mmCIF file of C-alpha atoms in Angstrom:
data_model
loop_
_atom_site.group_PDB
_atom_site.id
_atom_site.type_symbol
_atom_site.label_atom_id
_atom_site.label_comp_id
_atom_site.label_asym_id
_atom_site.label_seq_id
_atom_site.Cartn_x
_atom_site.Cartn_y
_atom_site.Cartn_z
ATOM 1 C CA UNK V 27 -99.822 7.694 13.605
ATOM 2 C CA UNK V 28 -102.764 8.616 10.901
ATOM 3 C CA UNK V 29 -102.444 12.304 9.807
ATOM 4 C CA UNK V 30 -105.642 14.376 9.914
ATOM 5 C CA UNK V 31 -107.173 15.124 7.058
ATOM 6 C CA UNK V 32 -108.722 18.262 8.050
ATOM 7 C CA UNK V 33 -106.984 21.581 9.144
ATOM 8 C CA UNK V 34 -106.450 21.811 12.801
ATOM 9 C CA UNK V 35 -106.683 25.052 14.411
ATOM 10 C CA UNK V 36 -105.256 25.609 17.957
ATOM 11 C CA UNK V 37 -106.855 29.549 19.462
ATOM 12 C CA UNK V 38 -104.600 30.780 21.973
ATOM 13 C CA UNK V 39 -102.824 33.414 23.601
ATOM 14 C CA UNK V 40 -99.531 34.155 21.313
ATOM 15 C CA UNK V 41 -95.744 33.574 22.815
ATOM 16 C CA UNK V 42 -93.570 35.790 25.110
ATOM 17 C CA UNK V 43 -90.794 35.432 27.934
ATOM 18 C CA UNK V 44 -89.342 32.885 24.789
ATOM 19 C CA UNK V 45 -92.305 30.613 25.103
ATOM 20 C CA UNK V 46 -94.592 29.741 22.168
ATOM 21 C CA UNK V 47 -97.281 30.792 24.239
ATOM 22 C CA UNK V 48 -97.247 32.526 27.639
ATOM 23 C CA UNK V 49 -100.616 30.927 28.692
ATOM 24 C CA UNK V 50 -100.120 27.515 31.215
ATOM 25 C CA UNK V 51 -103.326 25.369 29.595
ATOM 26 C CA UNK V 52 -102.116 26.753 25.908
ATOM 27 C CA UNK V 53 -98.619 25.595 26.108
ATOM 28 C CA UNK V 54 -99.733 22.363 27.309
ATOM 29 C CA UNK V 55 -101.955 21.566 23.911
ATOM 30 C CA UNK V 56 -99.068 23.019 22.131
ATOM 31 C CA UNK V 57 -96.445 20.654 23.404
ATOM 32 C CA UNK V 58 -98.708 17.636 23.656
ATOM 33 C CA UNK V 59 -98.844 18.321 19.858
ATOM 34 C CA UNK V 60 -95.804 18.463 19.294
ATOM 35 C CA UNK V 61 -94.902 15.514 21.148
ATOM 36 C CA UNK V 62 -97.569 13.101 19.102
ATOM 37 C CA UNK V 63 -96.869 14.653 15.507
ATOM 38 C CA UNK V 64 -100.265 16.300 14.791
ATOM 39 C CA UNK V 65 -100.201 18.949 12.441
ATOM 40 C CA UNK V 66 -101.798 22.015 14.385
ATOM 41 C CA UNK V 67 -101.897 25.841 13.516
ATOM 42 C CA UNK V 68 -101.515 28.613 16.379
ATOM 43 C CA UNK V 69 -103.684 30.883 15.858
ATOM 44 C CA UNK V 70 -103.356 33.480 18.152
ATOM 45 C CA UNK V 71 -106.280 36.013 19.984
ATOM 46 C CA UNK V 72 -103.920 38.376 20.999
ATOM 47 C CA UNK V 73 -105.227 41.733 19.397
ATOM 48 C CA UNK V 74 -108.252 41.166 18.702
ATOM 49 C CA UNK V 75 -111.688 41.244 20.713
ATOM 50 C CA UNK V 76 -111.170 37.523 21.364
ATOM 51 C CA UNK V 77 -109.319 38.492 24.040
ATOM 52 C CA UNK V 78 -111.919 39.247 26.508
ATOM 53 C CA UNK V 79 -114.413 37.100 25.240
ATOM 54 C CA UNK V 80 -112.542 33.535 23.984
ATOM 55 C CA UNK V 81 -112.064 30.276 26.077
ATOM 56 C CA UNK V 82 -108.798 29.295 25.066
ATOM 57 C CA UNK V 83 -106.923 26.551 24.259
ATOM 58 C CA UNK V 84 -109.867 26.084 21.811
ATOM 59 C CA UNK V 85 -109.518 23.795 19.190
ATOM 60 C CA UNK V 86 -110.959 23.582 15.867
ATOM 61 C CA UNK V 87 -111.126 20.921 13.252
ATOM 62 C CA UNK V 88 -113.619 20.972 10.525
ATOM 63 C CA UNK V 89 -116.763 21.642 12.614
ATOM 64 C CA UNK V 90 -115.867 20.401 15.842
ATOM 65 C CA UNK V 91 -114.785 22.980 18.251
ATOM 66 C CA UNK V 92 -113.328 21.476 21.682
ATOM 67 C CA UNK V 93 -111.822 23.528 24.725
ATOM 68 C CA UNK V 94 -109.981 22.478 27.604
ATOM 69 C CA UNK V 95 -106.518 21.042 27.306
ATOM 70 C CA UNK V 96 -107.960 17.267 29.120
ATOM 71 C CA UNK V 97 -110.588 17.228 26.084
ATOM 72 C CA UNK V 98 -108.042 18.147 23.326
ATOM 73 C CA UNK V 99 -105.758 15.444 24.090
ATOM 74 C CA UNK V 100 -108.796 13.594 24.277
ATOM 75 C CA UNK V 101 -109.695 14.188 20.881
ATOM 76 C CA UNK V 102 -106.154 14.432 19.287
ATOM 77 C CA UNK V 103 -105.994 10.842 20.799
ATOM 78 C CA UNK V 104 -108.963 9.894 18.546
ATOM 79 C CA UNK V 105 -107.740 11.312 15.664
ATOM 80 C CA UNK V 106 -104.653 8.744 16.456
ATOM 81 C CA UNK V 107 -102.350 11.380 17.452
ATOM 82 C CA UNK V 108 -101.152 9.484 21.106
ATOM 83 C CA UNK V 109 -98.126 10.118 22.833
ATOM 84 C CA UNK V 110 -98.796 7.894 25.535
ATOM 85 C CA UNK V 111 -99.572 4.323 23.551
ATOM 86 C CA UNK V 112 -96.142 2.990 24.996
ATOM 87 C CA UNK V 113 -96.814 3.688 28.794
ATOM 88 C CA UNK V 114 -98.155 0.555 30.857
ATOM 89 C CA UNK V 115 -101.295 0.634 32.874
ATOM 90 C CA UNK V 116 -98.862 1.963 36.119
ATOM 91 C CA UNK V 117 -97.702 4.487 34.374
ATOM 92 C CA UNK V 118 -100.981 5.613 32.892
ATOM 93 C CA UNK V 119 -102.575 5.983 36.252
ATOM 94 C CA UNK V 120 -98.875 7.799 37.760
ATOM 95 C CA UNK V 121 -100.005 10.365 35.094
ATOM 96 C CA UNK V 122 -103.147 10.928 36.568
ATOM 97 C CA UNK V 123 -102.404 11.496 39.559
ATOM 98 C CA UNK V 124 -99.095 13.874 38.759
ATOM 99 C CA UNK V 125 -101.699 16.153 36.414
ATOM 100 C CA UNK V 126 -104.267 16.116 39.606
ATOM 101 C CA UNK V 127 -101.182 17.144 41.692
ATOM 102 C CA UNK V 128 -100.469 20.068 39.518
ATOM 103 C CA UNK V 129 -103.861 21.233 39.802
ATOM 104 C CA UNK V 130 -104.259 21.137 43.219
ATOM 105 C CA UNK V 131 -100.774 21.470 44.557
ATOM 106 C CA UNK V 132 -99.163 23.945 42.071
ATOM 107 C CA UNK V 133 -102.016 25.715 40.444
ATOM 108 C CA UNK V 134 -103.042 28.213 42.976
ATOM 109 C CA UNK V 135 -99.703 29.203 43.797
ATOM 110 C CA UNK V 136 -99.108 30.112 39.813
ATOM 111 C CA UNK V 137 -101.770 31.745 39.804
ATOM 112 C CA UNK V 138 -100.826 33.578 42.963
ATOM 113 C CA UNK V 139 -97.538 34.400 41.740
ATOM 114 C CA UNK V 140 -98.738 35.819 38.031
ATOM 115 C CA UNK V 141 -102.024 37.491 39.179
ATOM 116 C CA UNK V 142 -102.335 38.457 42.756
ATOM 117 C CA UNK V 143 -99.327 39.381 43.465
ATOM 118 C CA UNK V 144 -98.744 43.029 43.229
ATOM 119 C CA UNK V 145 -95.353 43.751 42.157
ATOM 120 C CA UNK V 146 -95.378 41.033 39.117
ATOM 121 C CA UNK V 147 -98.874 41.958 38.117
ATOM 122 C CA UNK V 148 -97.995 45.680 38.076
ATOM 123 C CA UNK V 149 -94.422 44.942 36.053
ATOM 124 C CA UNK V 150 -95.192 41.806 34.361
ATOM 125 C CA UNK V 151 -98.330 39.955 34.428
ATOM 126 C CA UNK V 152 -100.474 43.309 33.003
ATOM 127 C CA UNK V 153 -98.308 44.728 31.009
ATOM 128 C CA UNK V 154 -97.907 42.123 28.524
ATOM 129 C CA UNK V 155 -101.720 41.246 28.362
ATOM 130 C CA UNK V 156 -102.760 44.692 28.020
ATOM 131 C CA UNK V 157 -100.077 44.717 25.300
ATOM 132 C CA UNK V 158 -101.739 42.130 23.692
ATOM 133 C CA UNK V 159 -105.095 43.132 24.006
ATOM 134 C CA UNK V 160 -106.962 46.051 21.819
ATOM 135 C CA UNK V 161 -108.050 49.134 23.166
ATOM 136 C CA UNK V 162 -109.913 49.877 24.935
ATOM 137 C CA UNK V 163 -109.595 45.806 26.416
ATOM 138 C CA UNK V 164 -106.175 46.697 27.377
ATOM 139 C CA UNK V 165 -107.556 48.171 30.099
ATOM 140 C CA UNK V 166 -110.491 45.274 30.976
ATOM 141 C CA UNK V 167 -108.986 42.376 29.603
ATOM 142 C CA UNK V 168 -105.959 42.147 32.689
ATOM 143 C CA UNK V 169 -108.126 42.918 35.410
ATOM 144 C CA UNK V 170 -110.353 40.719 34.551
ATOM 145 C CA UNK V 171 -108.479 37.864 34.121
ATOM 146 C CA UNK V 172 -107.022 38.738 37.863
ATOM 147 C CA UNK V 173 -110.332 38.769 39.087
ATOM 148 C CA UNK V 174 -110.750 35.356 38.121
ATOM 149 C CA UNK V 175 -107.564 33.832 39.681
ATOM 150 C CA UNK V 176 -108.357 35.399 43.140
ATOM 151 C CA UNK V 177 -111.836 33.720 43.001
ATOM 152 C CA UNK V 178 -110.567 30.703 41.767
ATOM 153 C CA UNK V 179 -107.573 30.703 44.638
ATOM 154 C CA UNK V 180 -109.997 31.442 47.023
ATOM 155 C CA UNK V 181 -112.658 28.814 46.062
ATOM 156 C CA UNK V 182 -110.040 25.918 46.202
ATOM 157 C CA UNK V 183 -108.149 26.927 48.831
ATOM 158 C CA UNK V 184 -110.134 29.239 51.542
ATOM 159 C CA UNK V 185 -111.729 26.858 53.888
ATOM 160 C CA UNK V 186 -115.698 28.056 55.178
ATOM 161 C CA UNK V 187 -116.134 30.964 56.010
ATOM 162 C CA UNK V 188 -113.703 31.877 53.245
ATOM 163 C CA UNK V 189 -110.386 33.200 54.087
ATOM 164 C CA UNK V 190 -108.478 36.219 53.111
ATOM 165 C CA UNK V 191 -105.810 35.707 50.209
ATOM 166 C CA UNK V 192 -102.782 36.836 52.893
ATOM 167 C CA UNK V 193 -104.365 34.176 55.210
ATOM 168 C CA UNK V 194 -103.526 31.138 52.701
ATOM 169 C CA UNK V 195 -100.696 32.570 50.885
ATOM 170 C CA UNK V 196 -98.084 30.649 53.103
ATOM 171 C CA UNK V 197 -99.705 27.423 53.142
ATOM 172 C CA UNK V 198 -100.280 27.957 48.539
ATOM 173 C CA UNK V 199 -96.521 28.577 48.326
ATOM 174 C CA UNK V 200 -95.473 25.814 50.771
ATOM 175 C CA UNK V 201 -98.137 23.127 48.688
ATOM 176 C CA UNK V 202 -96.484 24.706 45.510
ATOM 177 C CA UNK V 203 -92.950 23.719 46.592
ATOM 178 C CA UNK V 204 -93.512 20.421 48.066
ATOM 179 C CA UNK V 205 -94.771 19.796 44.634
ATOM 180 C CA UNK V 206 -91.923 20.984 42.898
ATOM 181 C CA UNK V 207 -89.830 18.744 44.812
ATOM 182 C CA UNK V 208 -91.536 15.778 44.251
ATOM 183 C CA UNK V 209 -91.547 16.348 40.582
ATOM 184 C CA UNK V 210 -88.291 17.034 40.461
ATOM 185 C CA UNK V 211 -87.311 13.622 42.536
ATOM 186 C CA UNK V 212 -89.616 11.886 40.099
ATOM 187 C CA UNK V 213 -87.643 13.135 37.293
ATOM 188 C CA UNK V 214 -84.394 12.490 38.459
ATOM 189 C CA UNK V 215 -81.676 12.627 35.437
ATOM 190 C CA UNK V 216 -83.826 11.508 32.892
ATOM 191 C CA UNK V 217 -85.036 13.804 30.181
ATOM 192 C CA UNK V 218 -88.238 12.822 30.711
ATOM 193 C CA UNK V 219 -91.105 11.759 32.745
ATOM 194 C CA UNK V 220 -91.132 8.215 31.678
ATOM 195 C CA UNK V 221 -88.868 6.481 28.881
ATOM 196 C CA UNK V 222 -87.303 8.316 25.863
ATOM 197 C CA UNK V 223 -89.628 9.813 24.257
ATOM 198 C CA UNK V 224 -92.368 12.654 25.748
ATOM 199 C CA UNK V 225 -96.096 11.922 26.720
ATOM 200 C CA UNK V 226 -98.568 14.074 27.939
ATOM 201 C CA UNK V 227 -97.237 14.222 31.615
ATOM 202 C CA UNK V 228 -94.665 15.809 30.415
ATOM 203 C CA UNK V 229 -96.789 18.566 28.186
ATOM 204 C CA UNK V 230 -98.199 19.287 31.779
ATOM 205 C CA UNK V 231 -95.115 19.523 33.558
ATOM 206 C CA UNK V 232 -93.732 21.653 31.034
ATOM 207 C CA UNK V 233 -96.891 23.843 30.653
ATOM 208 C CA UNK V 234 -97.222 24.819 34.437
ATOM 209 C CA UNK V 235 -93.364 25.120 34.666
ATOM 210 C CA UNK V 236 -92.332 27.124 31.561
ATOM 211 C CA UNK V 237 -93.874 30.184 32.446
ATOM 212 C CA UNK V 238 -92.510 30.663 35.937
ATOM 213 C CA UNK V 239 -88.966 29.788 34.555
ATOM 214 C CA UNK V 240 -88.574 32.220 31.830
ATOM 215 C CA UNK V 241 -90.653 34.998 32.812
ATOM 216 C CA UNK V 242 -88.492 37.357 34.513
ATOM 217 C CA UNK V 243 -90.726 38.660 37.597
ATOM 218 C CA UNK V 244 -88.953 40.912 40.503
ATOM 219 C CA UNK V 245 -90.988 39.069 43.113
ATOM 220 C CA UNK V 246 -91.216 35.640 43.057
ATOM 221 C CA UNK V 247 -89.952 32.986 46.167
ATOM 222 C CA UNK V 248 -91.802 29.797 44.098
ATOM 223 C CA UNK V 249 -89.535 30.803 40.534
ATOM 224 C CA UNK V 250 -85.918 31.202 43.066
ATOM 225 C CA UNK V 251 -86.706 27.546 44.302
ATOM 226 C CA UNK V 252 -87.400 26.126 40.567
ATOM 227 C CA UNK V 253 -84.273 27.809 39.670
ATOM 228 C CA UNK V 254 -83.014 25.131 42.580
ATOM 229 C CA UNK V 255 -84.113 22.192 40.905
ATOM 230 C CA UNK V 256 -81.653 21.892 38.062
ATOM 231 C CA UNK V 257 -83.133 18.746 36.777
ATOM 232 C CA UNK V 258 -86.578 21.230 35.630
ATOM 233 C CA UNK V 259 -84.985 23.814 34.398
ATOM 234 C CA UNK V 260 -83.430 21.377 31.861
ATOM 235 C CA UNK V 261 -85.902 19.860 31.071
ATOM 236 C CA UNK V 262 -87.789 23.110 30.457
ATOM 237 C CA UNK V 263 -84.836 24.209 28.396
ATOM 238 C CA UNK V 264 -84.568 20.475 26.396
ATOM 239 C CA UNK V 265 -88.619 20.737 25.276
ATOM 240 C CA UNK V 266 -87.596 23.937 23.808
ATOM 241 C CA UNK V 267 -85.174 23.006 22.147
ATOM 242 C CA UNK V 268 -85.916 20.151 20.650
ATOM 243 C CA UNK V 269 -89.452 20.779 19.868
ATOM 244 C CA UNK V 270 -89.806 24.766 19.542
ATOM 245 C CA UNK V 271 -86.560 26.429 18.758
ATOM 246 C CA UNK V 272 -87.495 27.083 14.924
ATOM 247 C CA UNK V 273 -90.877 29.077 16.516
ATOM 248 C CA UNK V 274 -89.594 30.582 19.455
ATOM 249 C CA UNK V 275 -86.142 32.035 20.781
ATOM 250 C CA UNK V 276 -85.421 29.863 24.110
ATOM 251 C CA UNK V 277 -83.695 32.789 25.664
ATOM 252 C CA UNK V 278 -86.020 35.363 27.279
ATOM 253 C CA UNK V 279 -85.458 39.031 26.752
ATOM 254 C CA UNK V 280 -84.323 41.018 30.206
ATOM 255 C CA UNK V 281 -87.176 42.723 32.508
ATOM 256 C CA UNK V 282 -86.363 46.244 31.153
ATOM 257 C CA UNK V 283 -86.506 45.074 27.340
ATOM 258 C CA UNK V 284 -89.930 43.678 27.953
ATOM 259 C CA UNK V 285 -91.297 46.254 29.987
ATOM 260 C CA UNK V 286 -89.931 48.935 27.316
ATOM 261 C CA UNK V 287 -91.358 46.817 24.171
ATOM 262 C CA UNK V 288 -95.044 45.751 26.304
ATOM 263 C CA UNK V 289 -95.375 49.731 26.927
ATOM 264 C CA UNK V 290 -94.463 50.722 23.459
ATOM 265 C CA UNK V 291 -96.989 48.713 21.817
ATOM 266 C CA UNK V 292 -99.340 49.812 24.099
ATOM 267 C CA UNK V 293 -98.581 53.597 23.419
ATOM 268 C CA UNK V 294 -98.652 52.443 19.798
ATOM 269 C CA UNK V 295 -102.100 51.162 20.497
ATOM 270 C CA UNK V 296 -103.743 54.273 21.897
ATOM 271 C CA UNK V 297 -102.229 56.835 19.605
ATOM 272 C CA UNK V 298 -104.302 54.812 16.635
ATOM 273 C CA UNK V 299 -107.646 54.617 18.030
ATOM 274 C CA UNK V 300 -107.188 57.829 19.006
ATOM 275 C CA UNK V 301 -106.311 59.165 15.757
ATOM 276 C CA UNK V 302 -108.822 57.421 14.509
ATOM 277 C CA UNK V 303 -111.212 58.664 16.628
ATOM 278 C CA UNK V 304 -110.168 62.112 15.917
ATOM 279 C CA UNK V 305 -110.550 61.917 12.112
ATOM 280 C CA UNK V 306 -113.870 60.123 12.351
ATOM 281 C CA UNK V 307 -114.982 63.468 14.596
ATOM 282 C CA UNK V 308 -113.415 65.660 11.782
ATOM 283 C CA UNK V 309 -115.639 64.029 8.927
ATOM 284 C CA UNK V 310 -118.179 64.230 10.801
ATOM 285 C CA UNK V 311 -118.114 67.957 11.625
ATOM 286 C CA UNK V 312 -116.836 68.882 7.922
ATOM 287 C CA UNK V 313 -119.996 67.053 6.233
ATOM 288 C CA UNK V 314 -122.698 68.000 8.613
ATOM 289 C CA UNK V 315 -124.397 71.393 7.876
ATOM 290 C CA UNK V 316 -125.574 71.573 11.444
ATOM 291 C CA UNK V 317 -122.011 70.926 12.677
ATOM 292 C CA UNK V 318 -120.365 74.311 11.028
ATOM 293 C CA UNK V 319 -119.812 77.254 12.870
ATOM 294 C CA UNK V 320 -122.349 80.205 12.672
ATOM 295 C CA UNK V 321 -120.755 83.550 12.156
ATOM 296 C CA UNK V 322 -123.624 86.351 12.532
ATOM 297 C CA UNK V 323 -123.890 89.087 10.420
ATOM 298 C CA UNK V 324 -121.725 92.427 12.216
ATOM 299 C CA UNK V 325 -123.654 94.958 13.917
ATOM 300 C CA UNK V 326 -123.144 98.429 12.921
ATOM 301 C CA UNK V 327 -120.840 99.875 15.952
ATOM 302 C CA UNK V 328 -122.045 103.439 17.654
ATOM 303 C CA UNK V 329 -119.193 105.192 15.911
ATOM 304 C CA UNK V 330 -120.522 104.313 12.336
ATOM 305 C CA UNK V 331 -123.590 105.416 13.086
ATOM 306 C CA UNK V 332 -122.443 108.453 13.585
ATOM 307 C CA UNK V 333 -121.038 109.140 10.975
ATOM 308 C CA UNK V 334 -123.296 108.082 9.069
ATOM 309 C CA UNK V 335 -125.553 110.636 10.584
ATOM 310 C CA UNK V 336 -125.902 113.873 8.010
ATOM 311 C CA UNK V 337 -124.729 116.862 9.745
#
């Protein structure tokens, strides 16, 4: 495999739940990367105004910019970073059709599960975004993003006239775990999707799967079946290891430890930009002549009059 010459610059959301990156189409650029040896930088958004605005995964080498994690393989391929050049023709076209699976099978119901839902949105999902985000996009950047799942959810999977969300919700989760299974029977006792060695199948499967393994949501029927299939939690746990555990801890912190670190970075958050806010207003007042205080001159009471009167 040729190295790149040029710096290669991955933008994406940063890691949590023990993940790299807590973002399904980021972790799927990042493994892919690691998996074909190209030398690629992280470089988070999270705290800055990127965050509402980006299109991640983007990446950037030299002066081309590419987004999307089909079009970054894509490119890493033609910069001779491949980690499928050993799979035959079958098994080129079984990938194919696994990654369209994902999309339409499993998608929805992830995004279901992170952003629609109401108990893991409230304790998981928007907390650590809003964490991650500055103010005042803490507040924007989360409901936002679950603004966009719902639409997309409903634009895939709400037949004409479009259906409610609690209309399809049995018939995402049910898709979601038929897919699971099959993956899962695909896999068997193997460490990976085809042969020794990882390909980009397997930076999908790992990508949709990682997130709904380790993060640790109250509400969740699709994450208690995964935790069924042995076979994908290992080989969640094996990418991990093998390919992240000097970046990332494997182990995921407990609900209450992220829920008390998300809201003290938050709190952290809003104290400074309000202090800031408040000194700013201070200079302000301090330097502007039209800002001080007017103190009129005392009137003379009634009694001082008076005695000021000569008798």
């Amino acid at each position: 495999m040729a190295l790149s010459m040029e710096l290669m610059e991955l933008r994406c959301w940063g890691g949590g739940w023990g993940l790299p990156s807590v973002h399904t189409e980021s972790l799927i650029v990042l493994a892919y990367s690691k998996f074909s040896g190209a030398q690629v930088t992280a470089s988070p958004i999270d705290w800055t105004w990127k965050t509402l605005s980006a299109t991640v995964p983007e990446l950037v080498c030299g002066e081309s910019s590419v987004t999307d994690p089909t079009q970054i393989l894509n490119f890493l391929r033609k910069q001779r970073f491949n980690a499928d050049y050993e799979l035959t023709a079958r098994q080129g076209a079984d990938t194919l059709a696994y990654i369209a699976l994902l999309e339409e099978k499993l998608r929805p119901a992830l995004l279901h599960t992170f952003w629609v839902d109401a108990e893991n949105y409230a304790n998981v999902t928007r907390p650590w975004f809003a964490s991650h985000s500055p103010f005042p996009l803490n507040f924007v950047v989360p409901l936002r993003q679950a603004n966009i799942a719902l639409s997309r959810i409903l634009l895939t999977k709400g037949e004409y006239p479009l259906n409610k969300i609690n209309e399809i919700e049995a018939k995402l989760y049910s898709d979601a775990k038929e897919c699971l299974n099959l993956l899962s029977y695909r896999l068997g006792t193997a460490n990976y999707f085809f042969g020794s060695s990882p390909t980009s199948l397997d930076a999908f499967v790992f990508g949709f799967l990682a997130p709904l393994y380790k993060a640790g949501l109250p509400s969740s029927p699709l994450q208690s079946h995964l935790s069924q299939l042995e076979n994908l939690t290992q080989f969640c746990d094996n990418i991990l290891a093998v390919h992240f555990s000097s970046s990332e801890p494997s182990s995921p912190p407990s609900v209450q430890e992220t829920k008390d670190a998300n809201l003290q970075k938050l709190t952290q958050l809003v104290n400074k930009e309000s202090n800031l806010i408040e000194k700013m207003d201070d200079n302000l007042r301090s330097s502007s002549p039209q800002h001080r205080p007017h103190r009129p001159e005392p009137k003379p009471s009634l009694a001082n009059e008076n005695n000021s009167t000569p008798a």
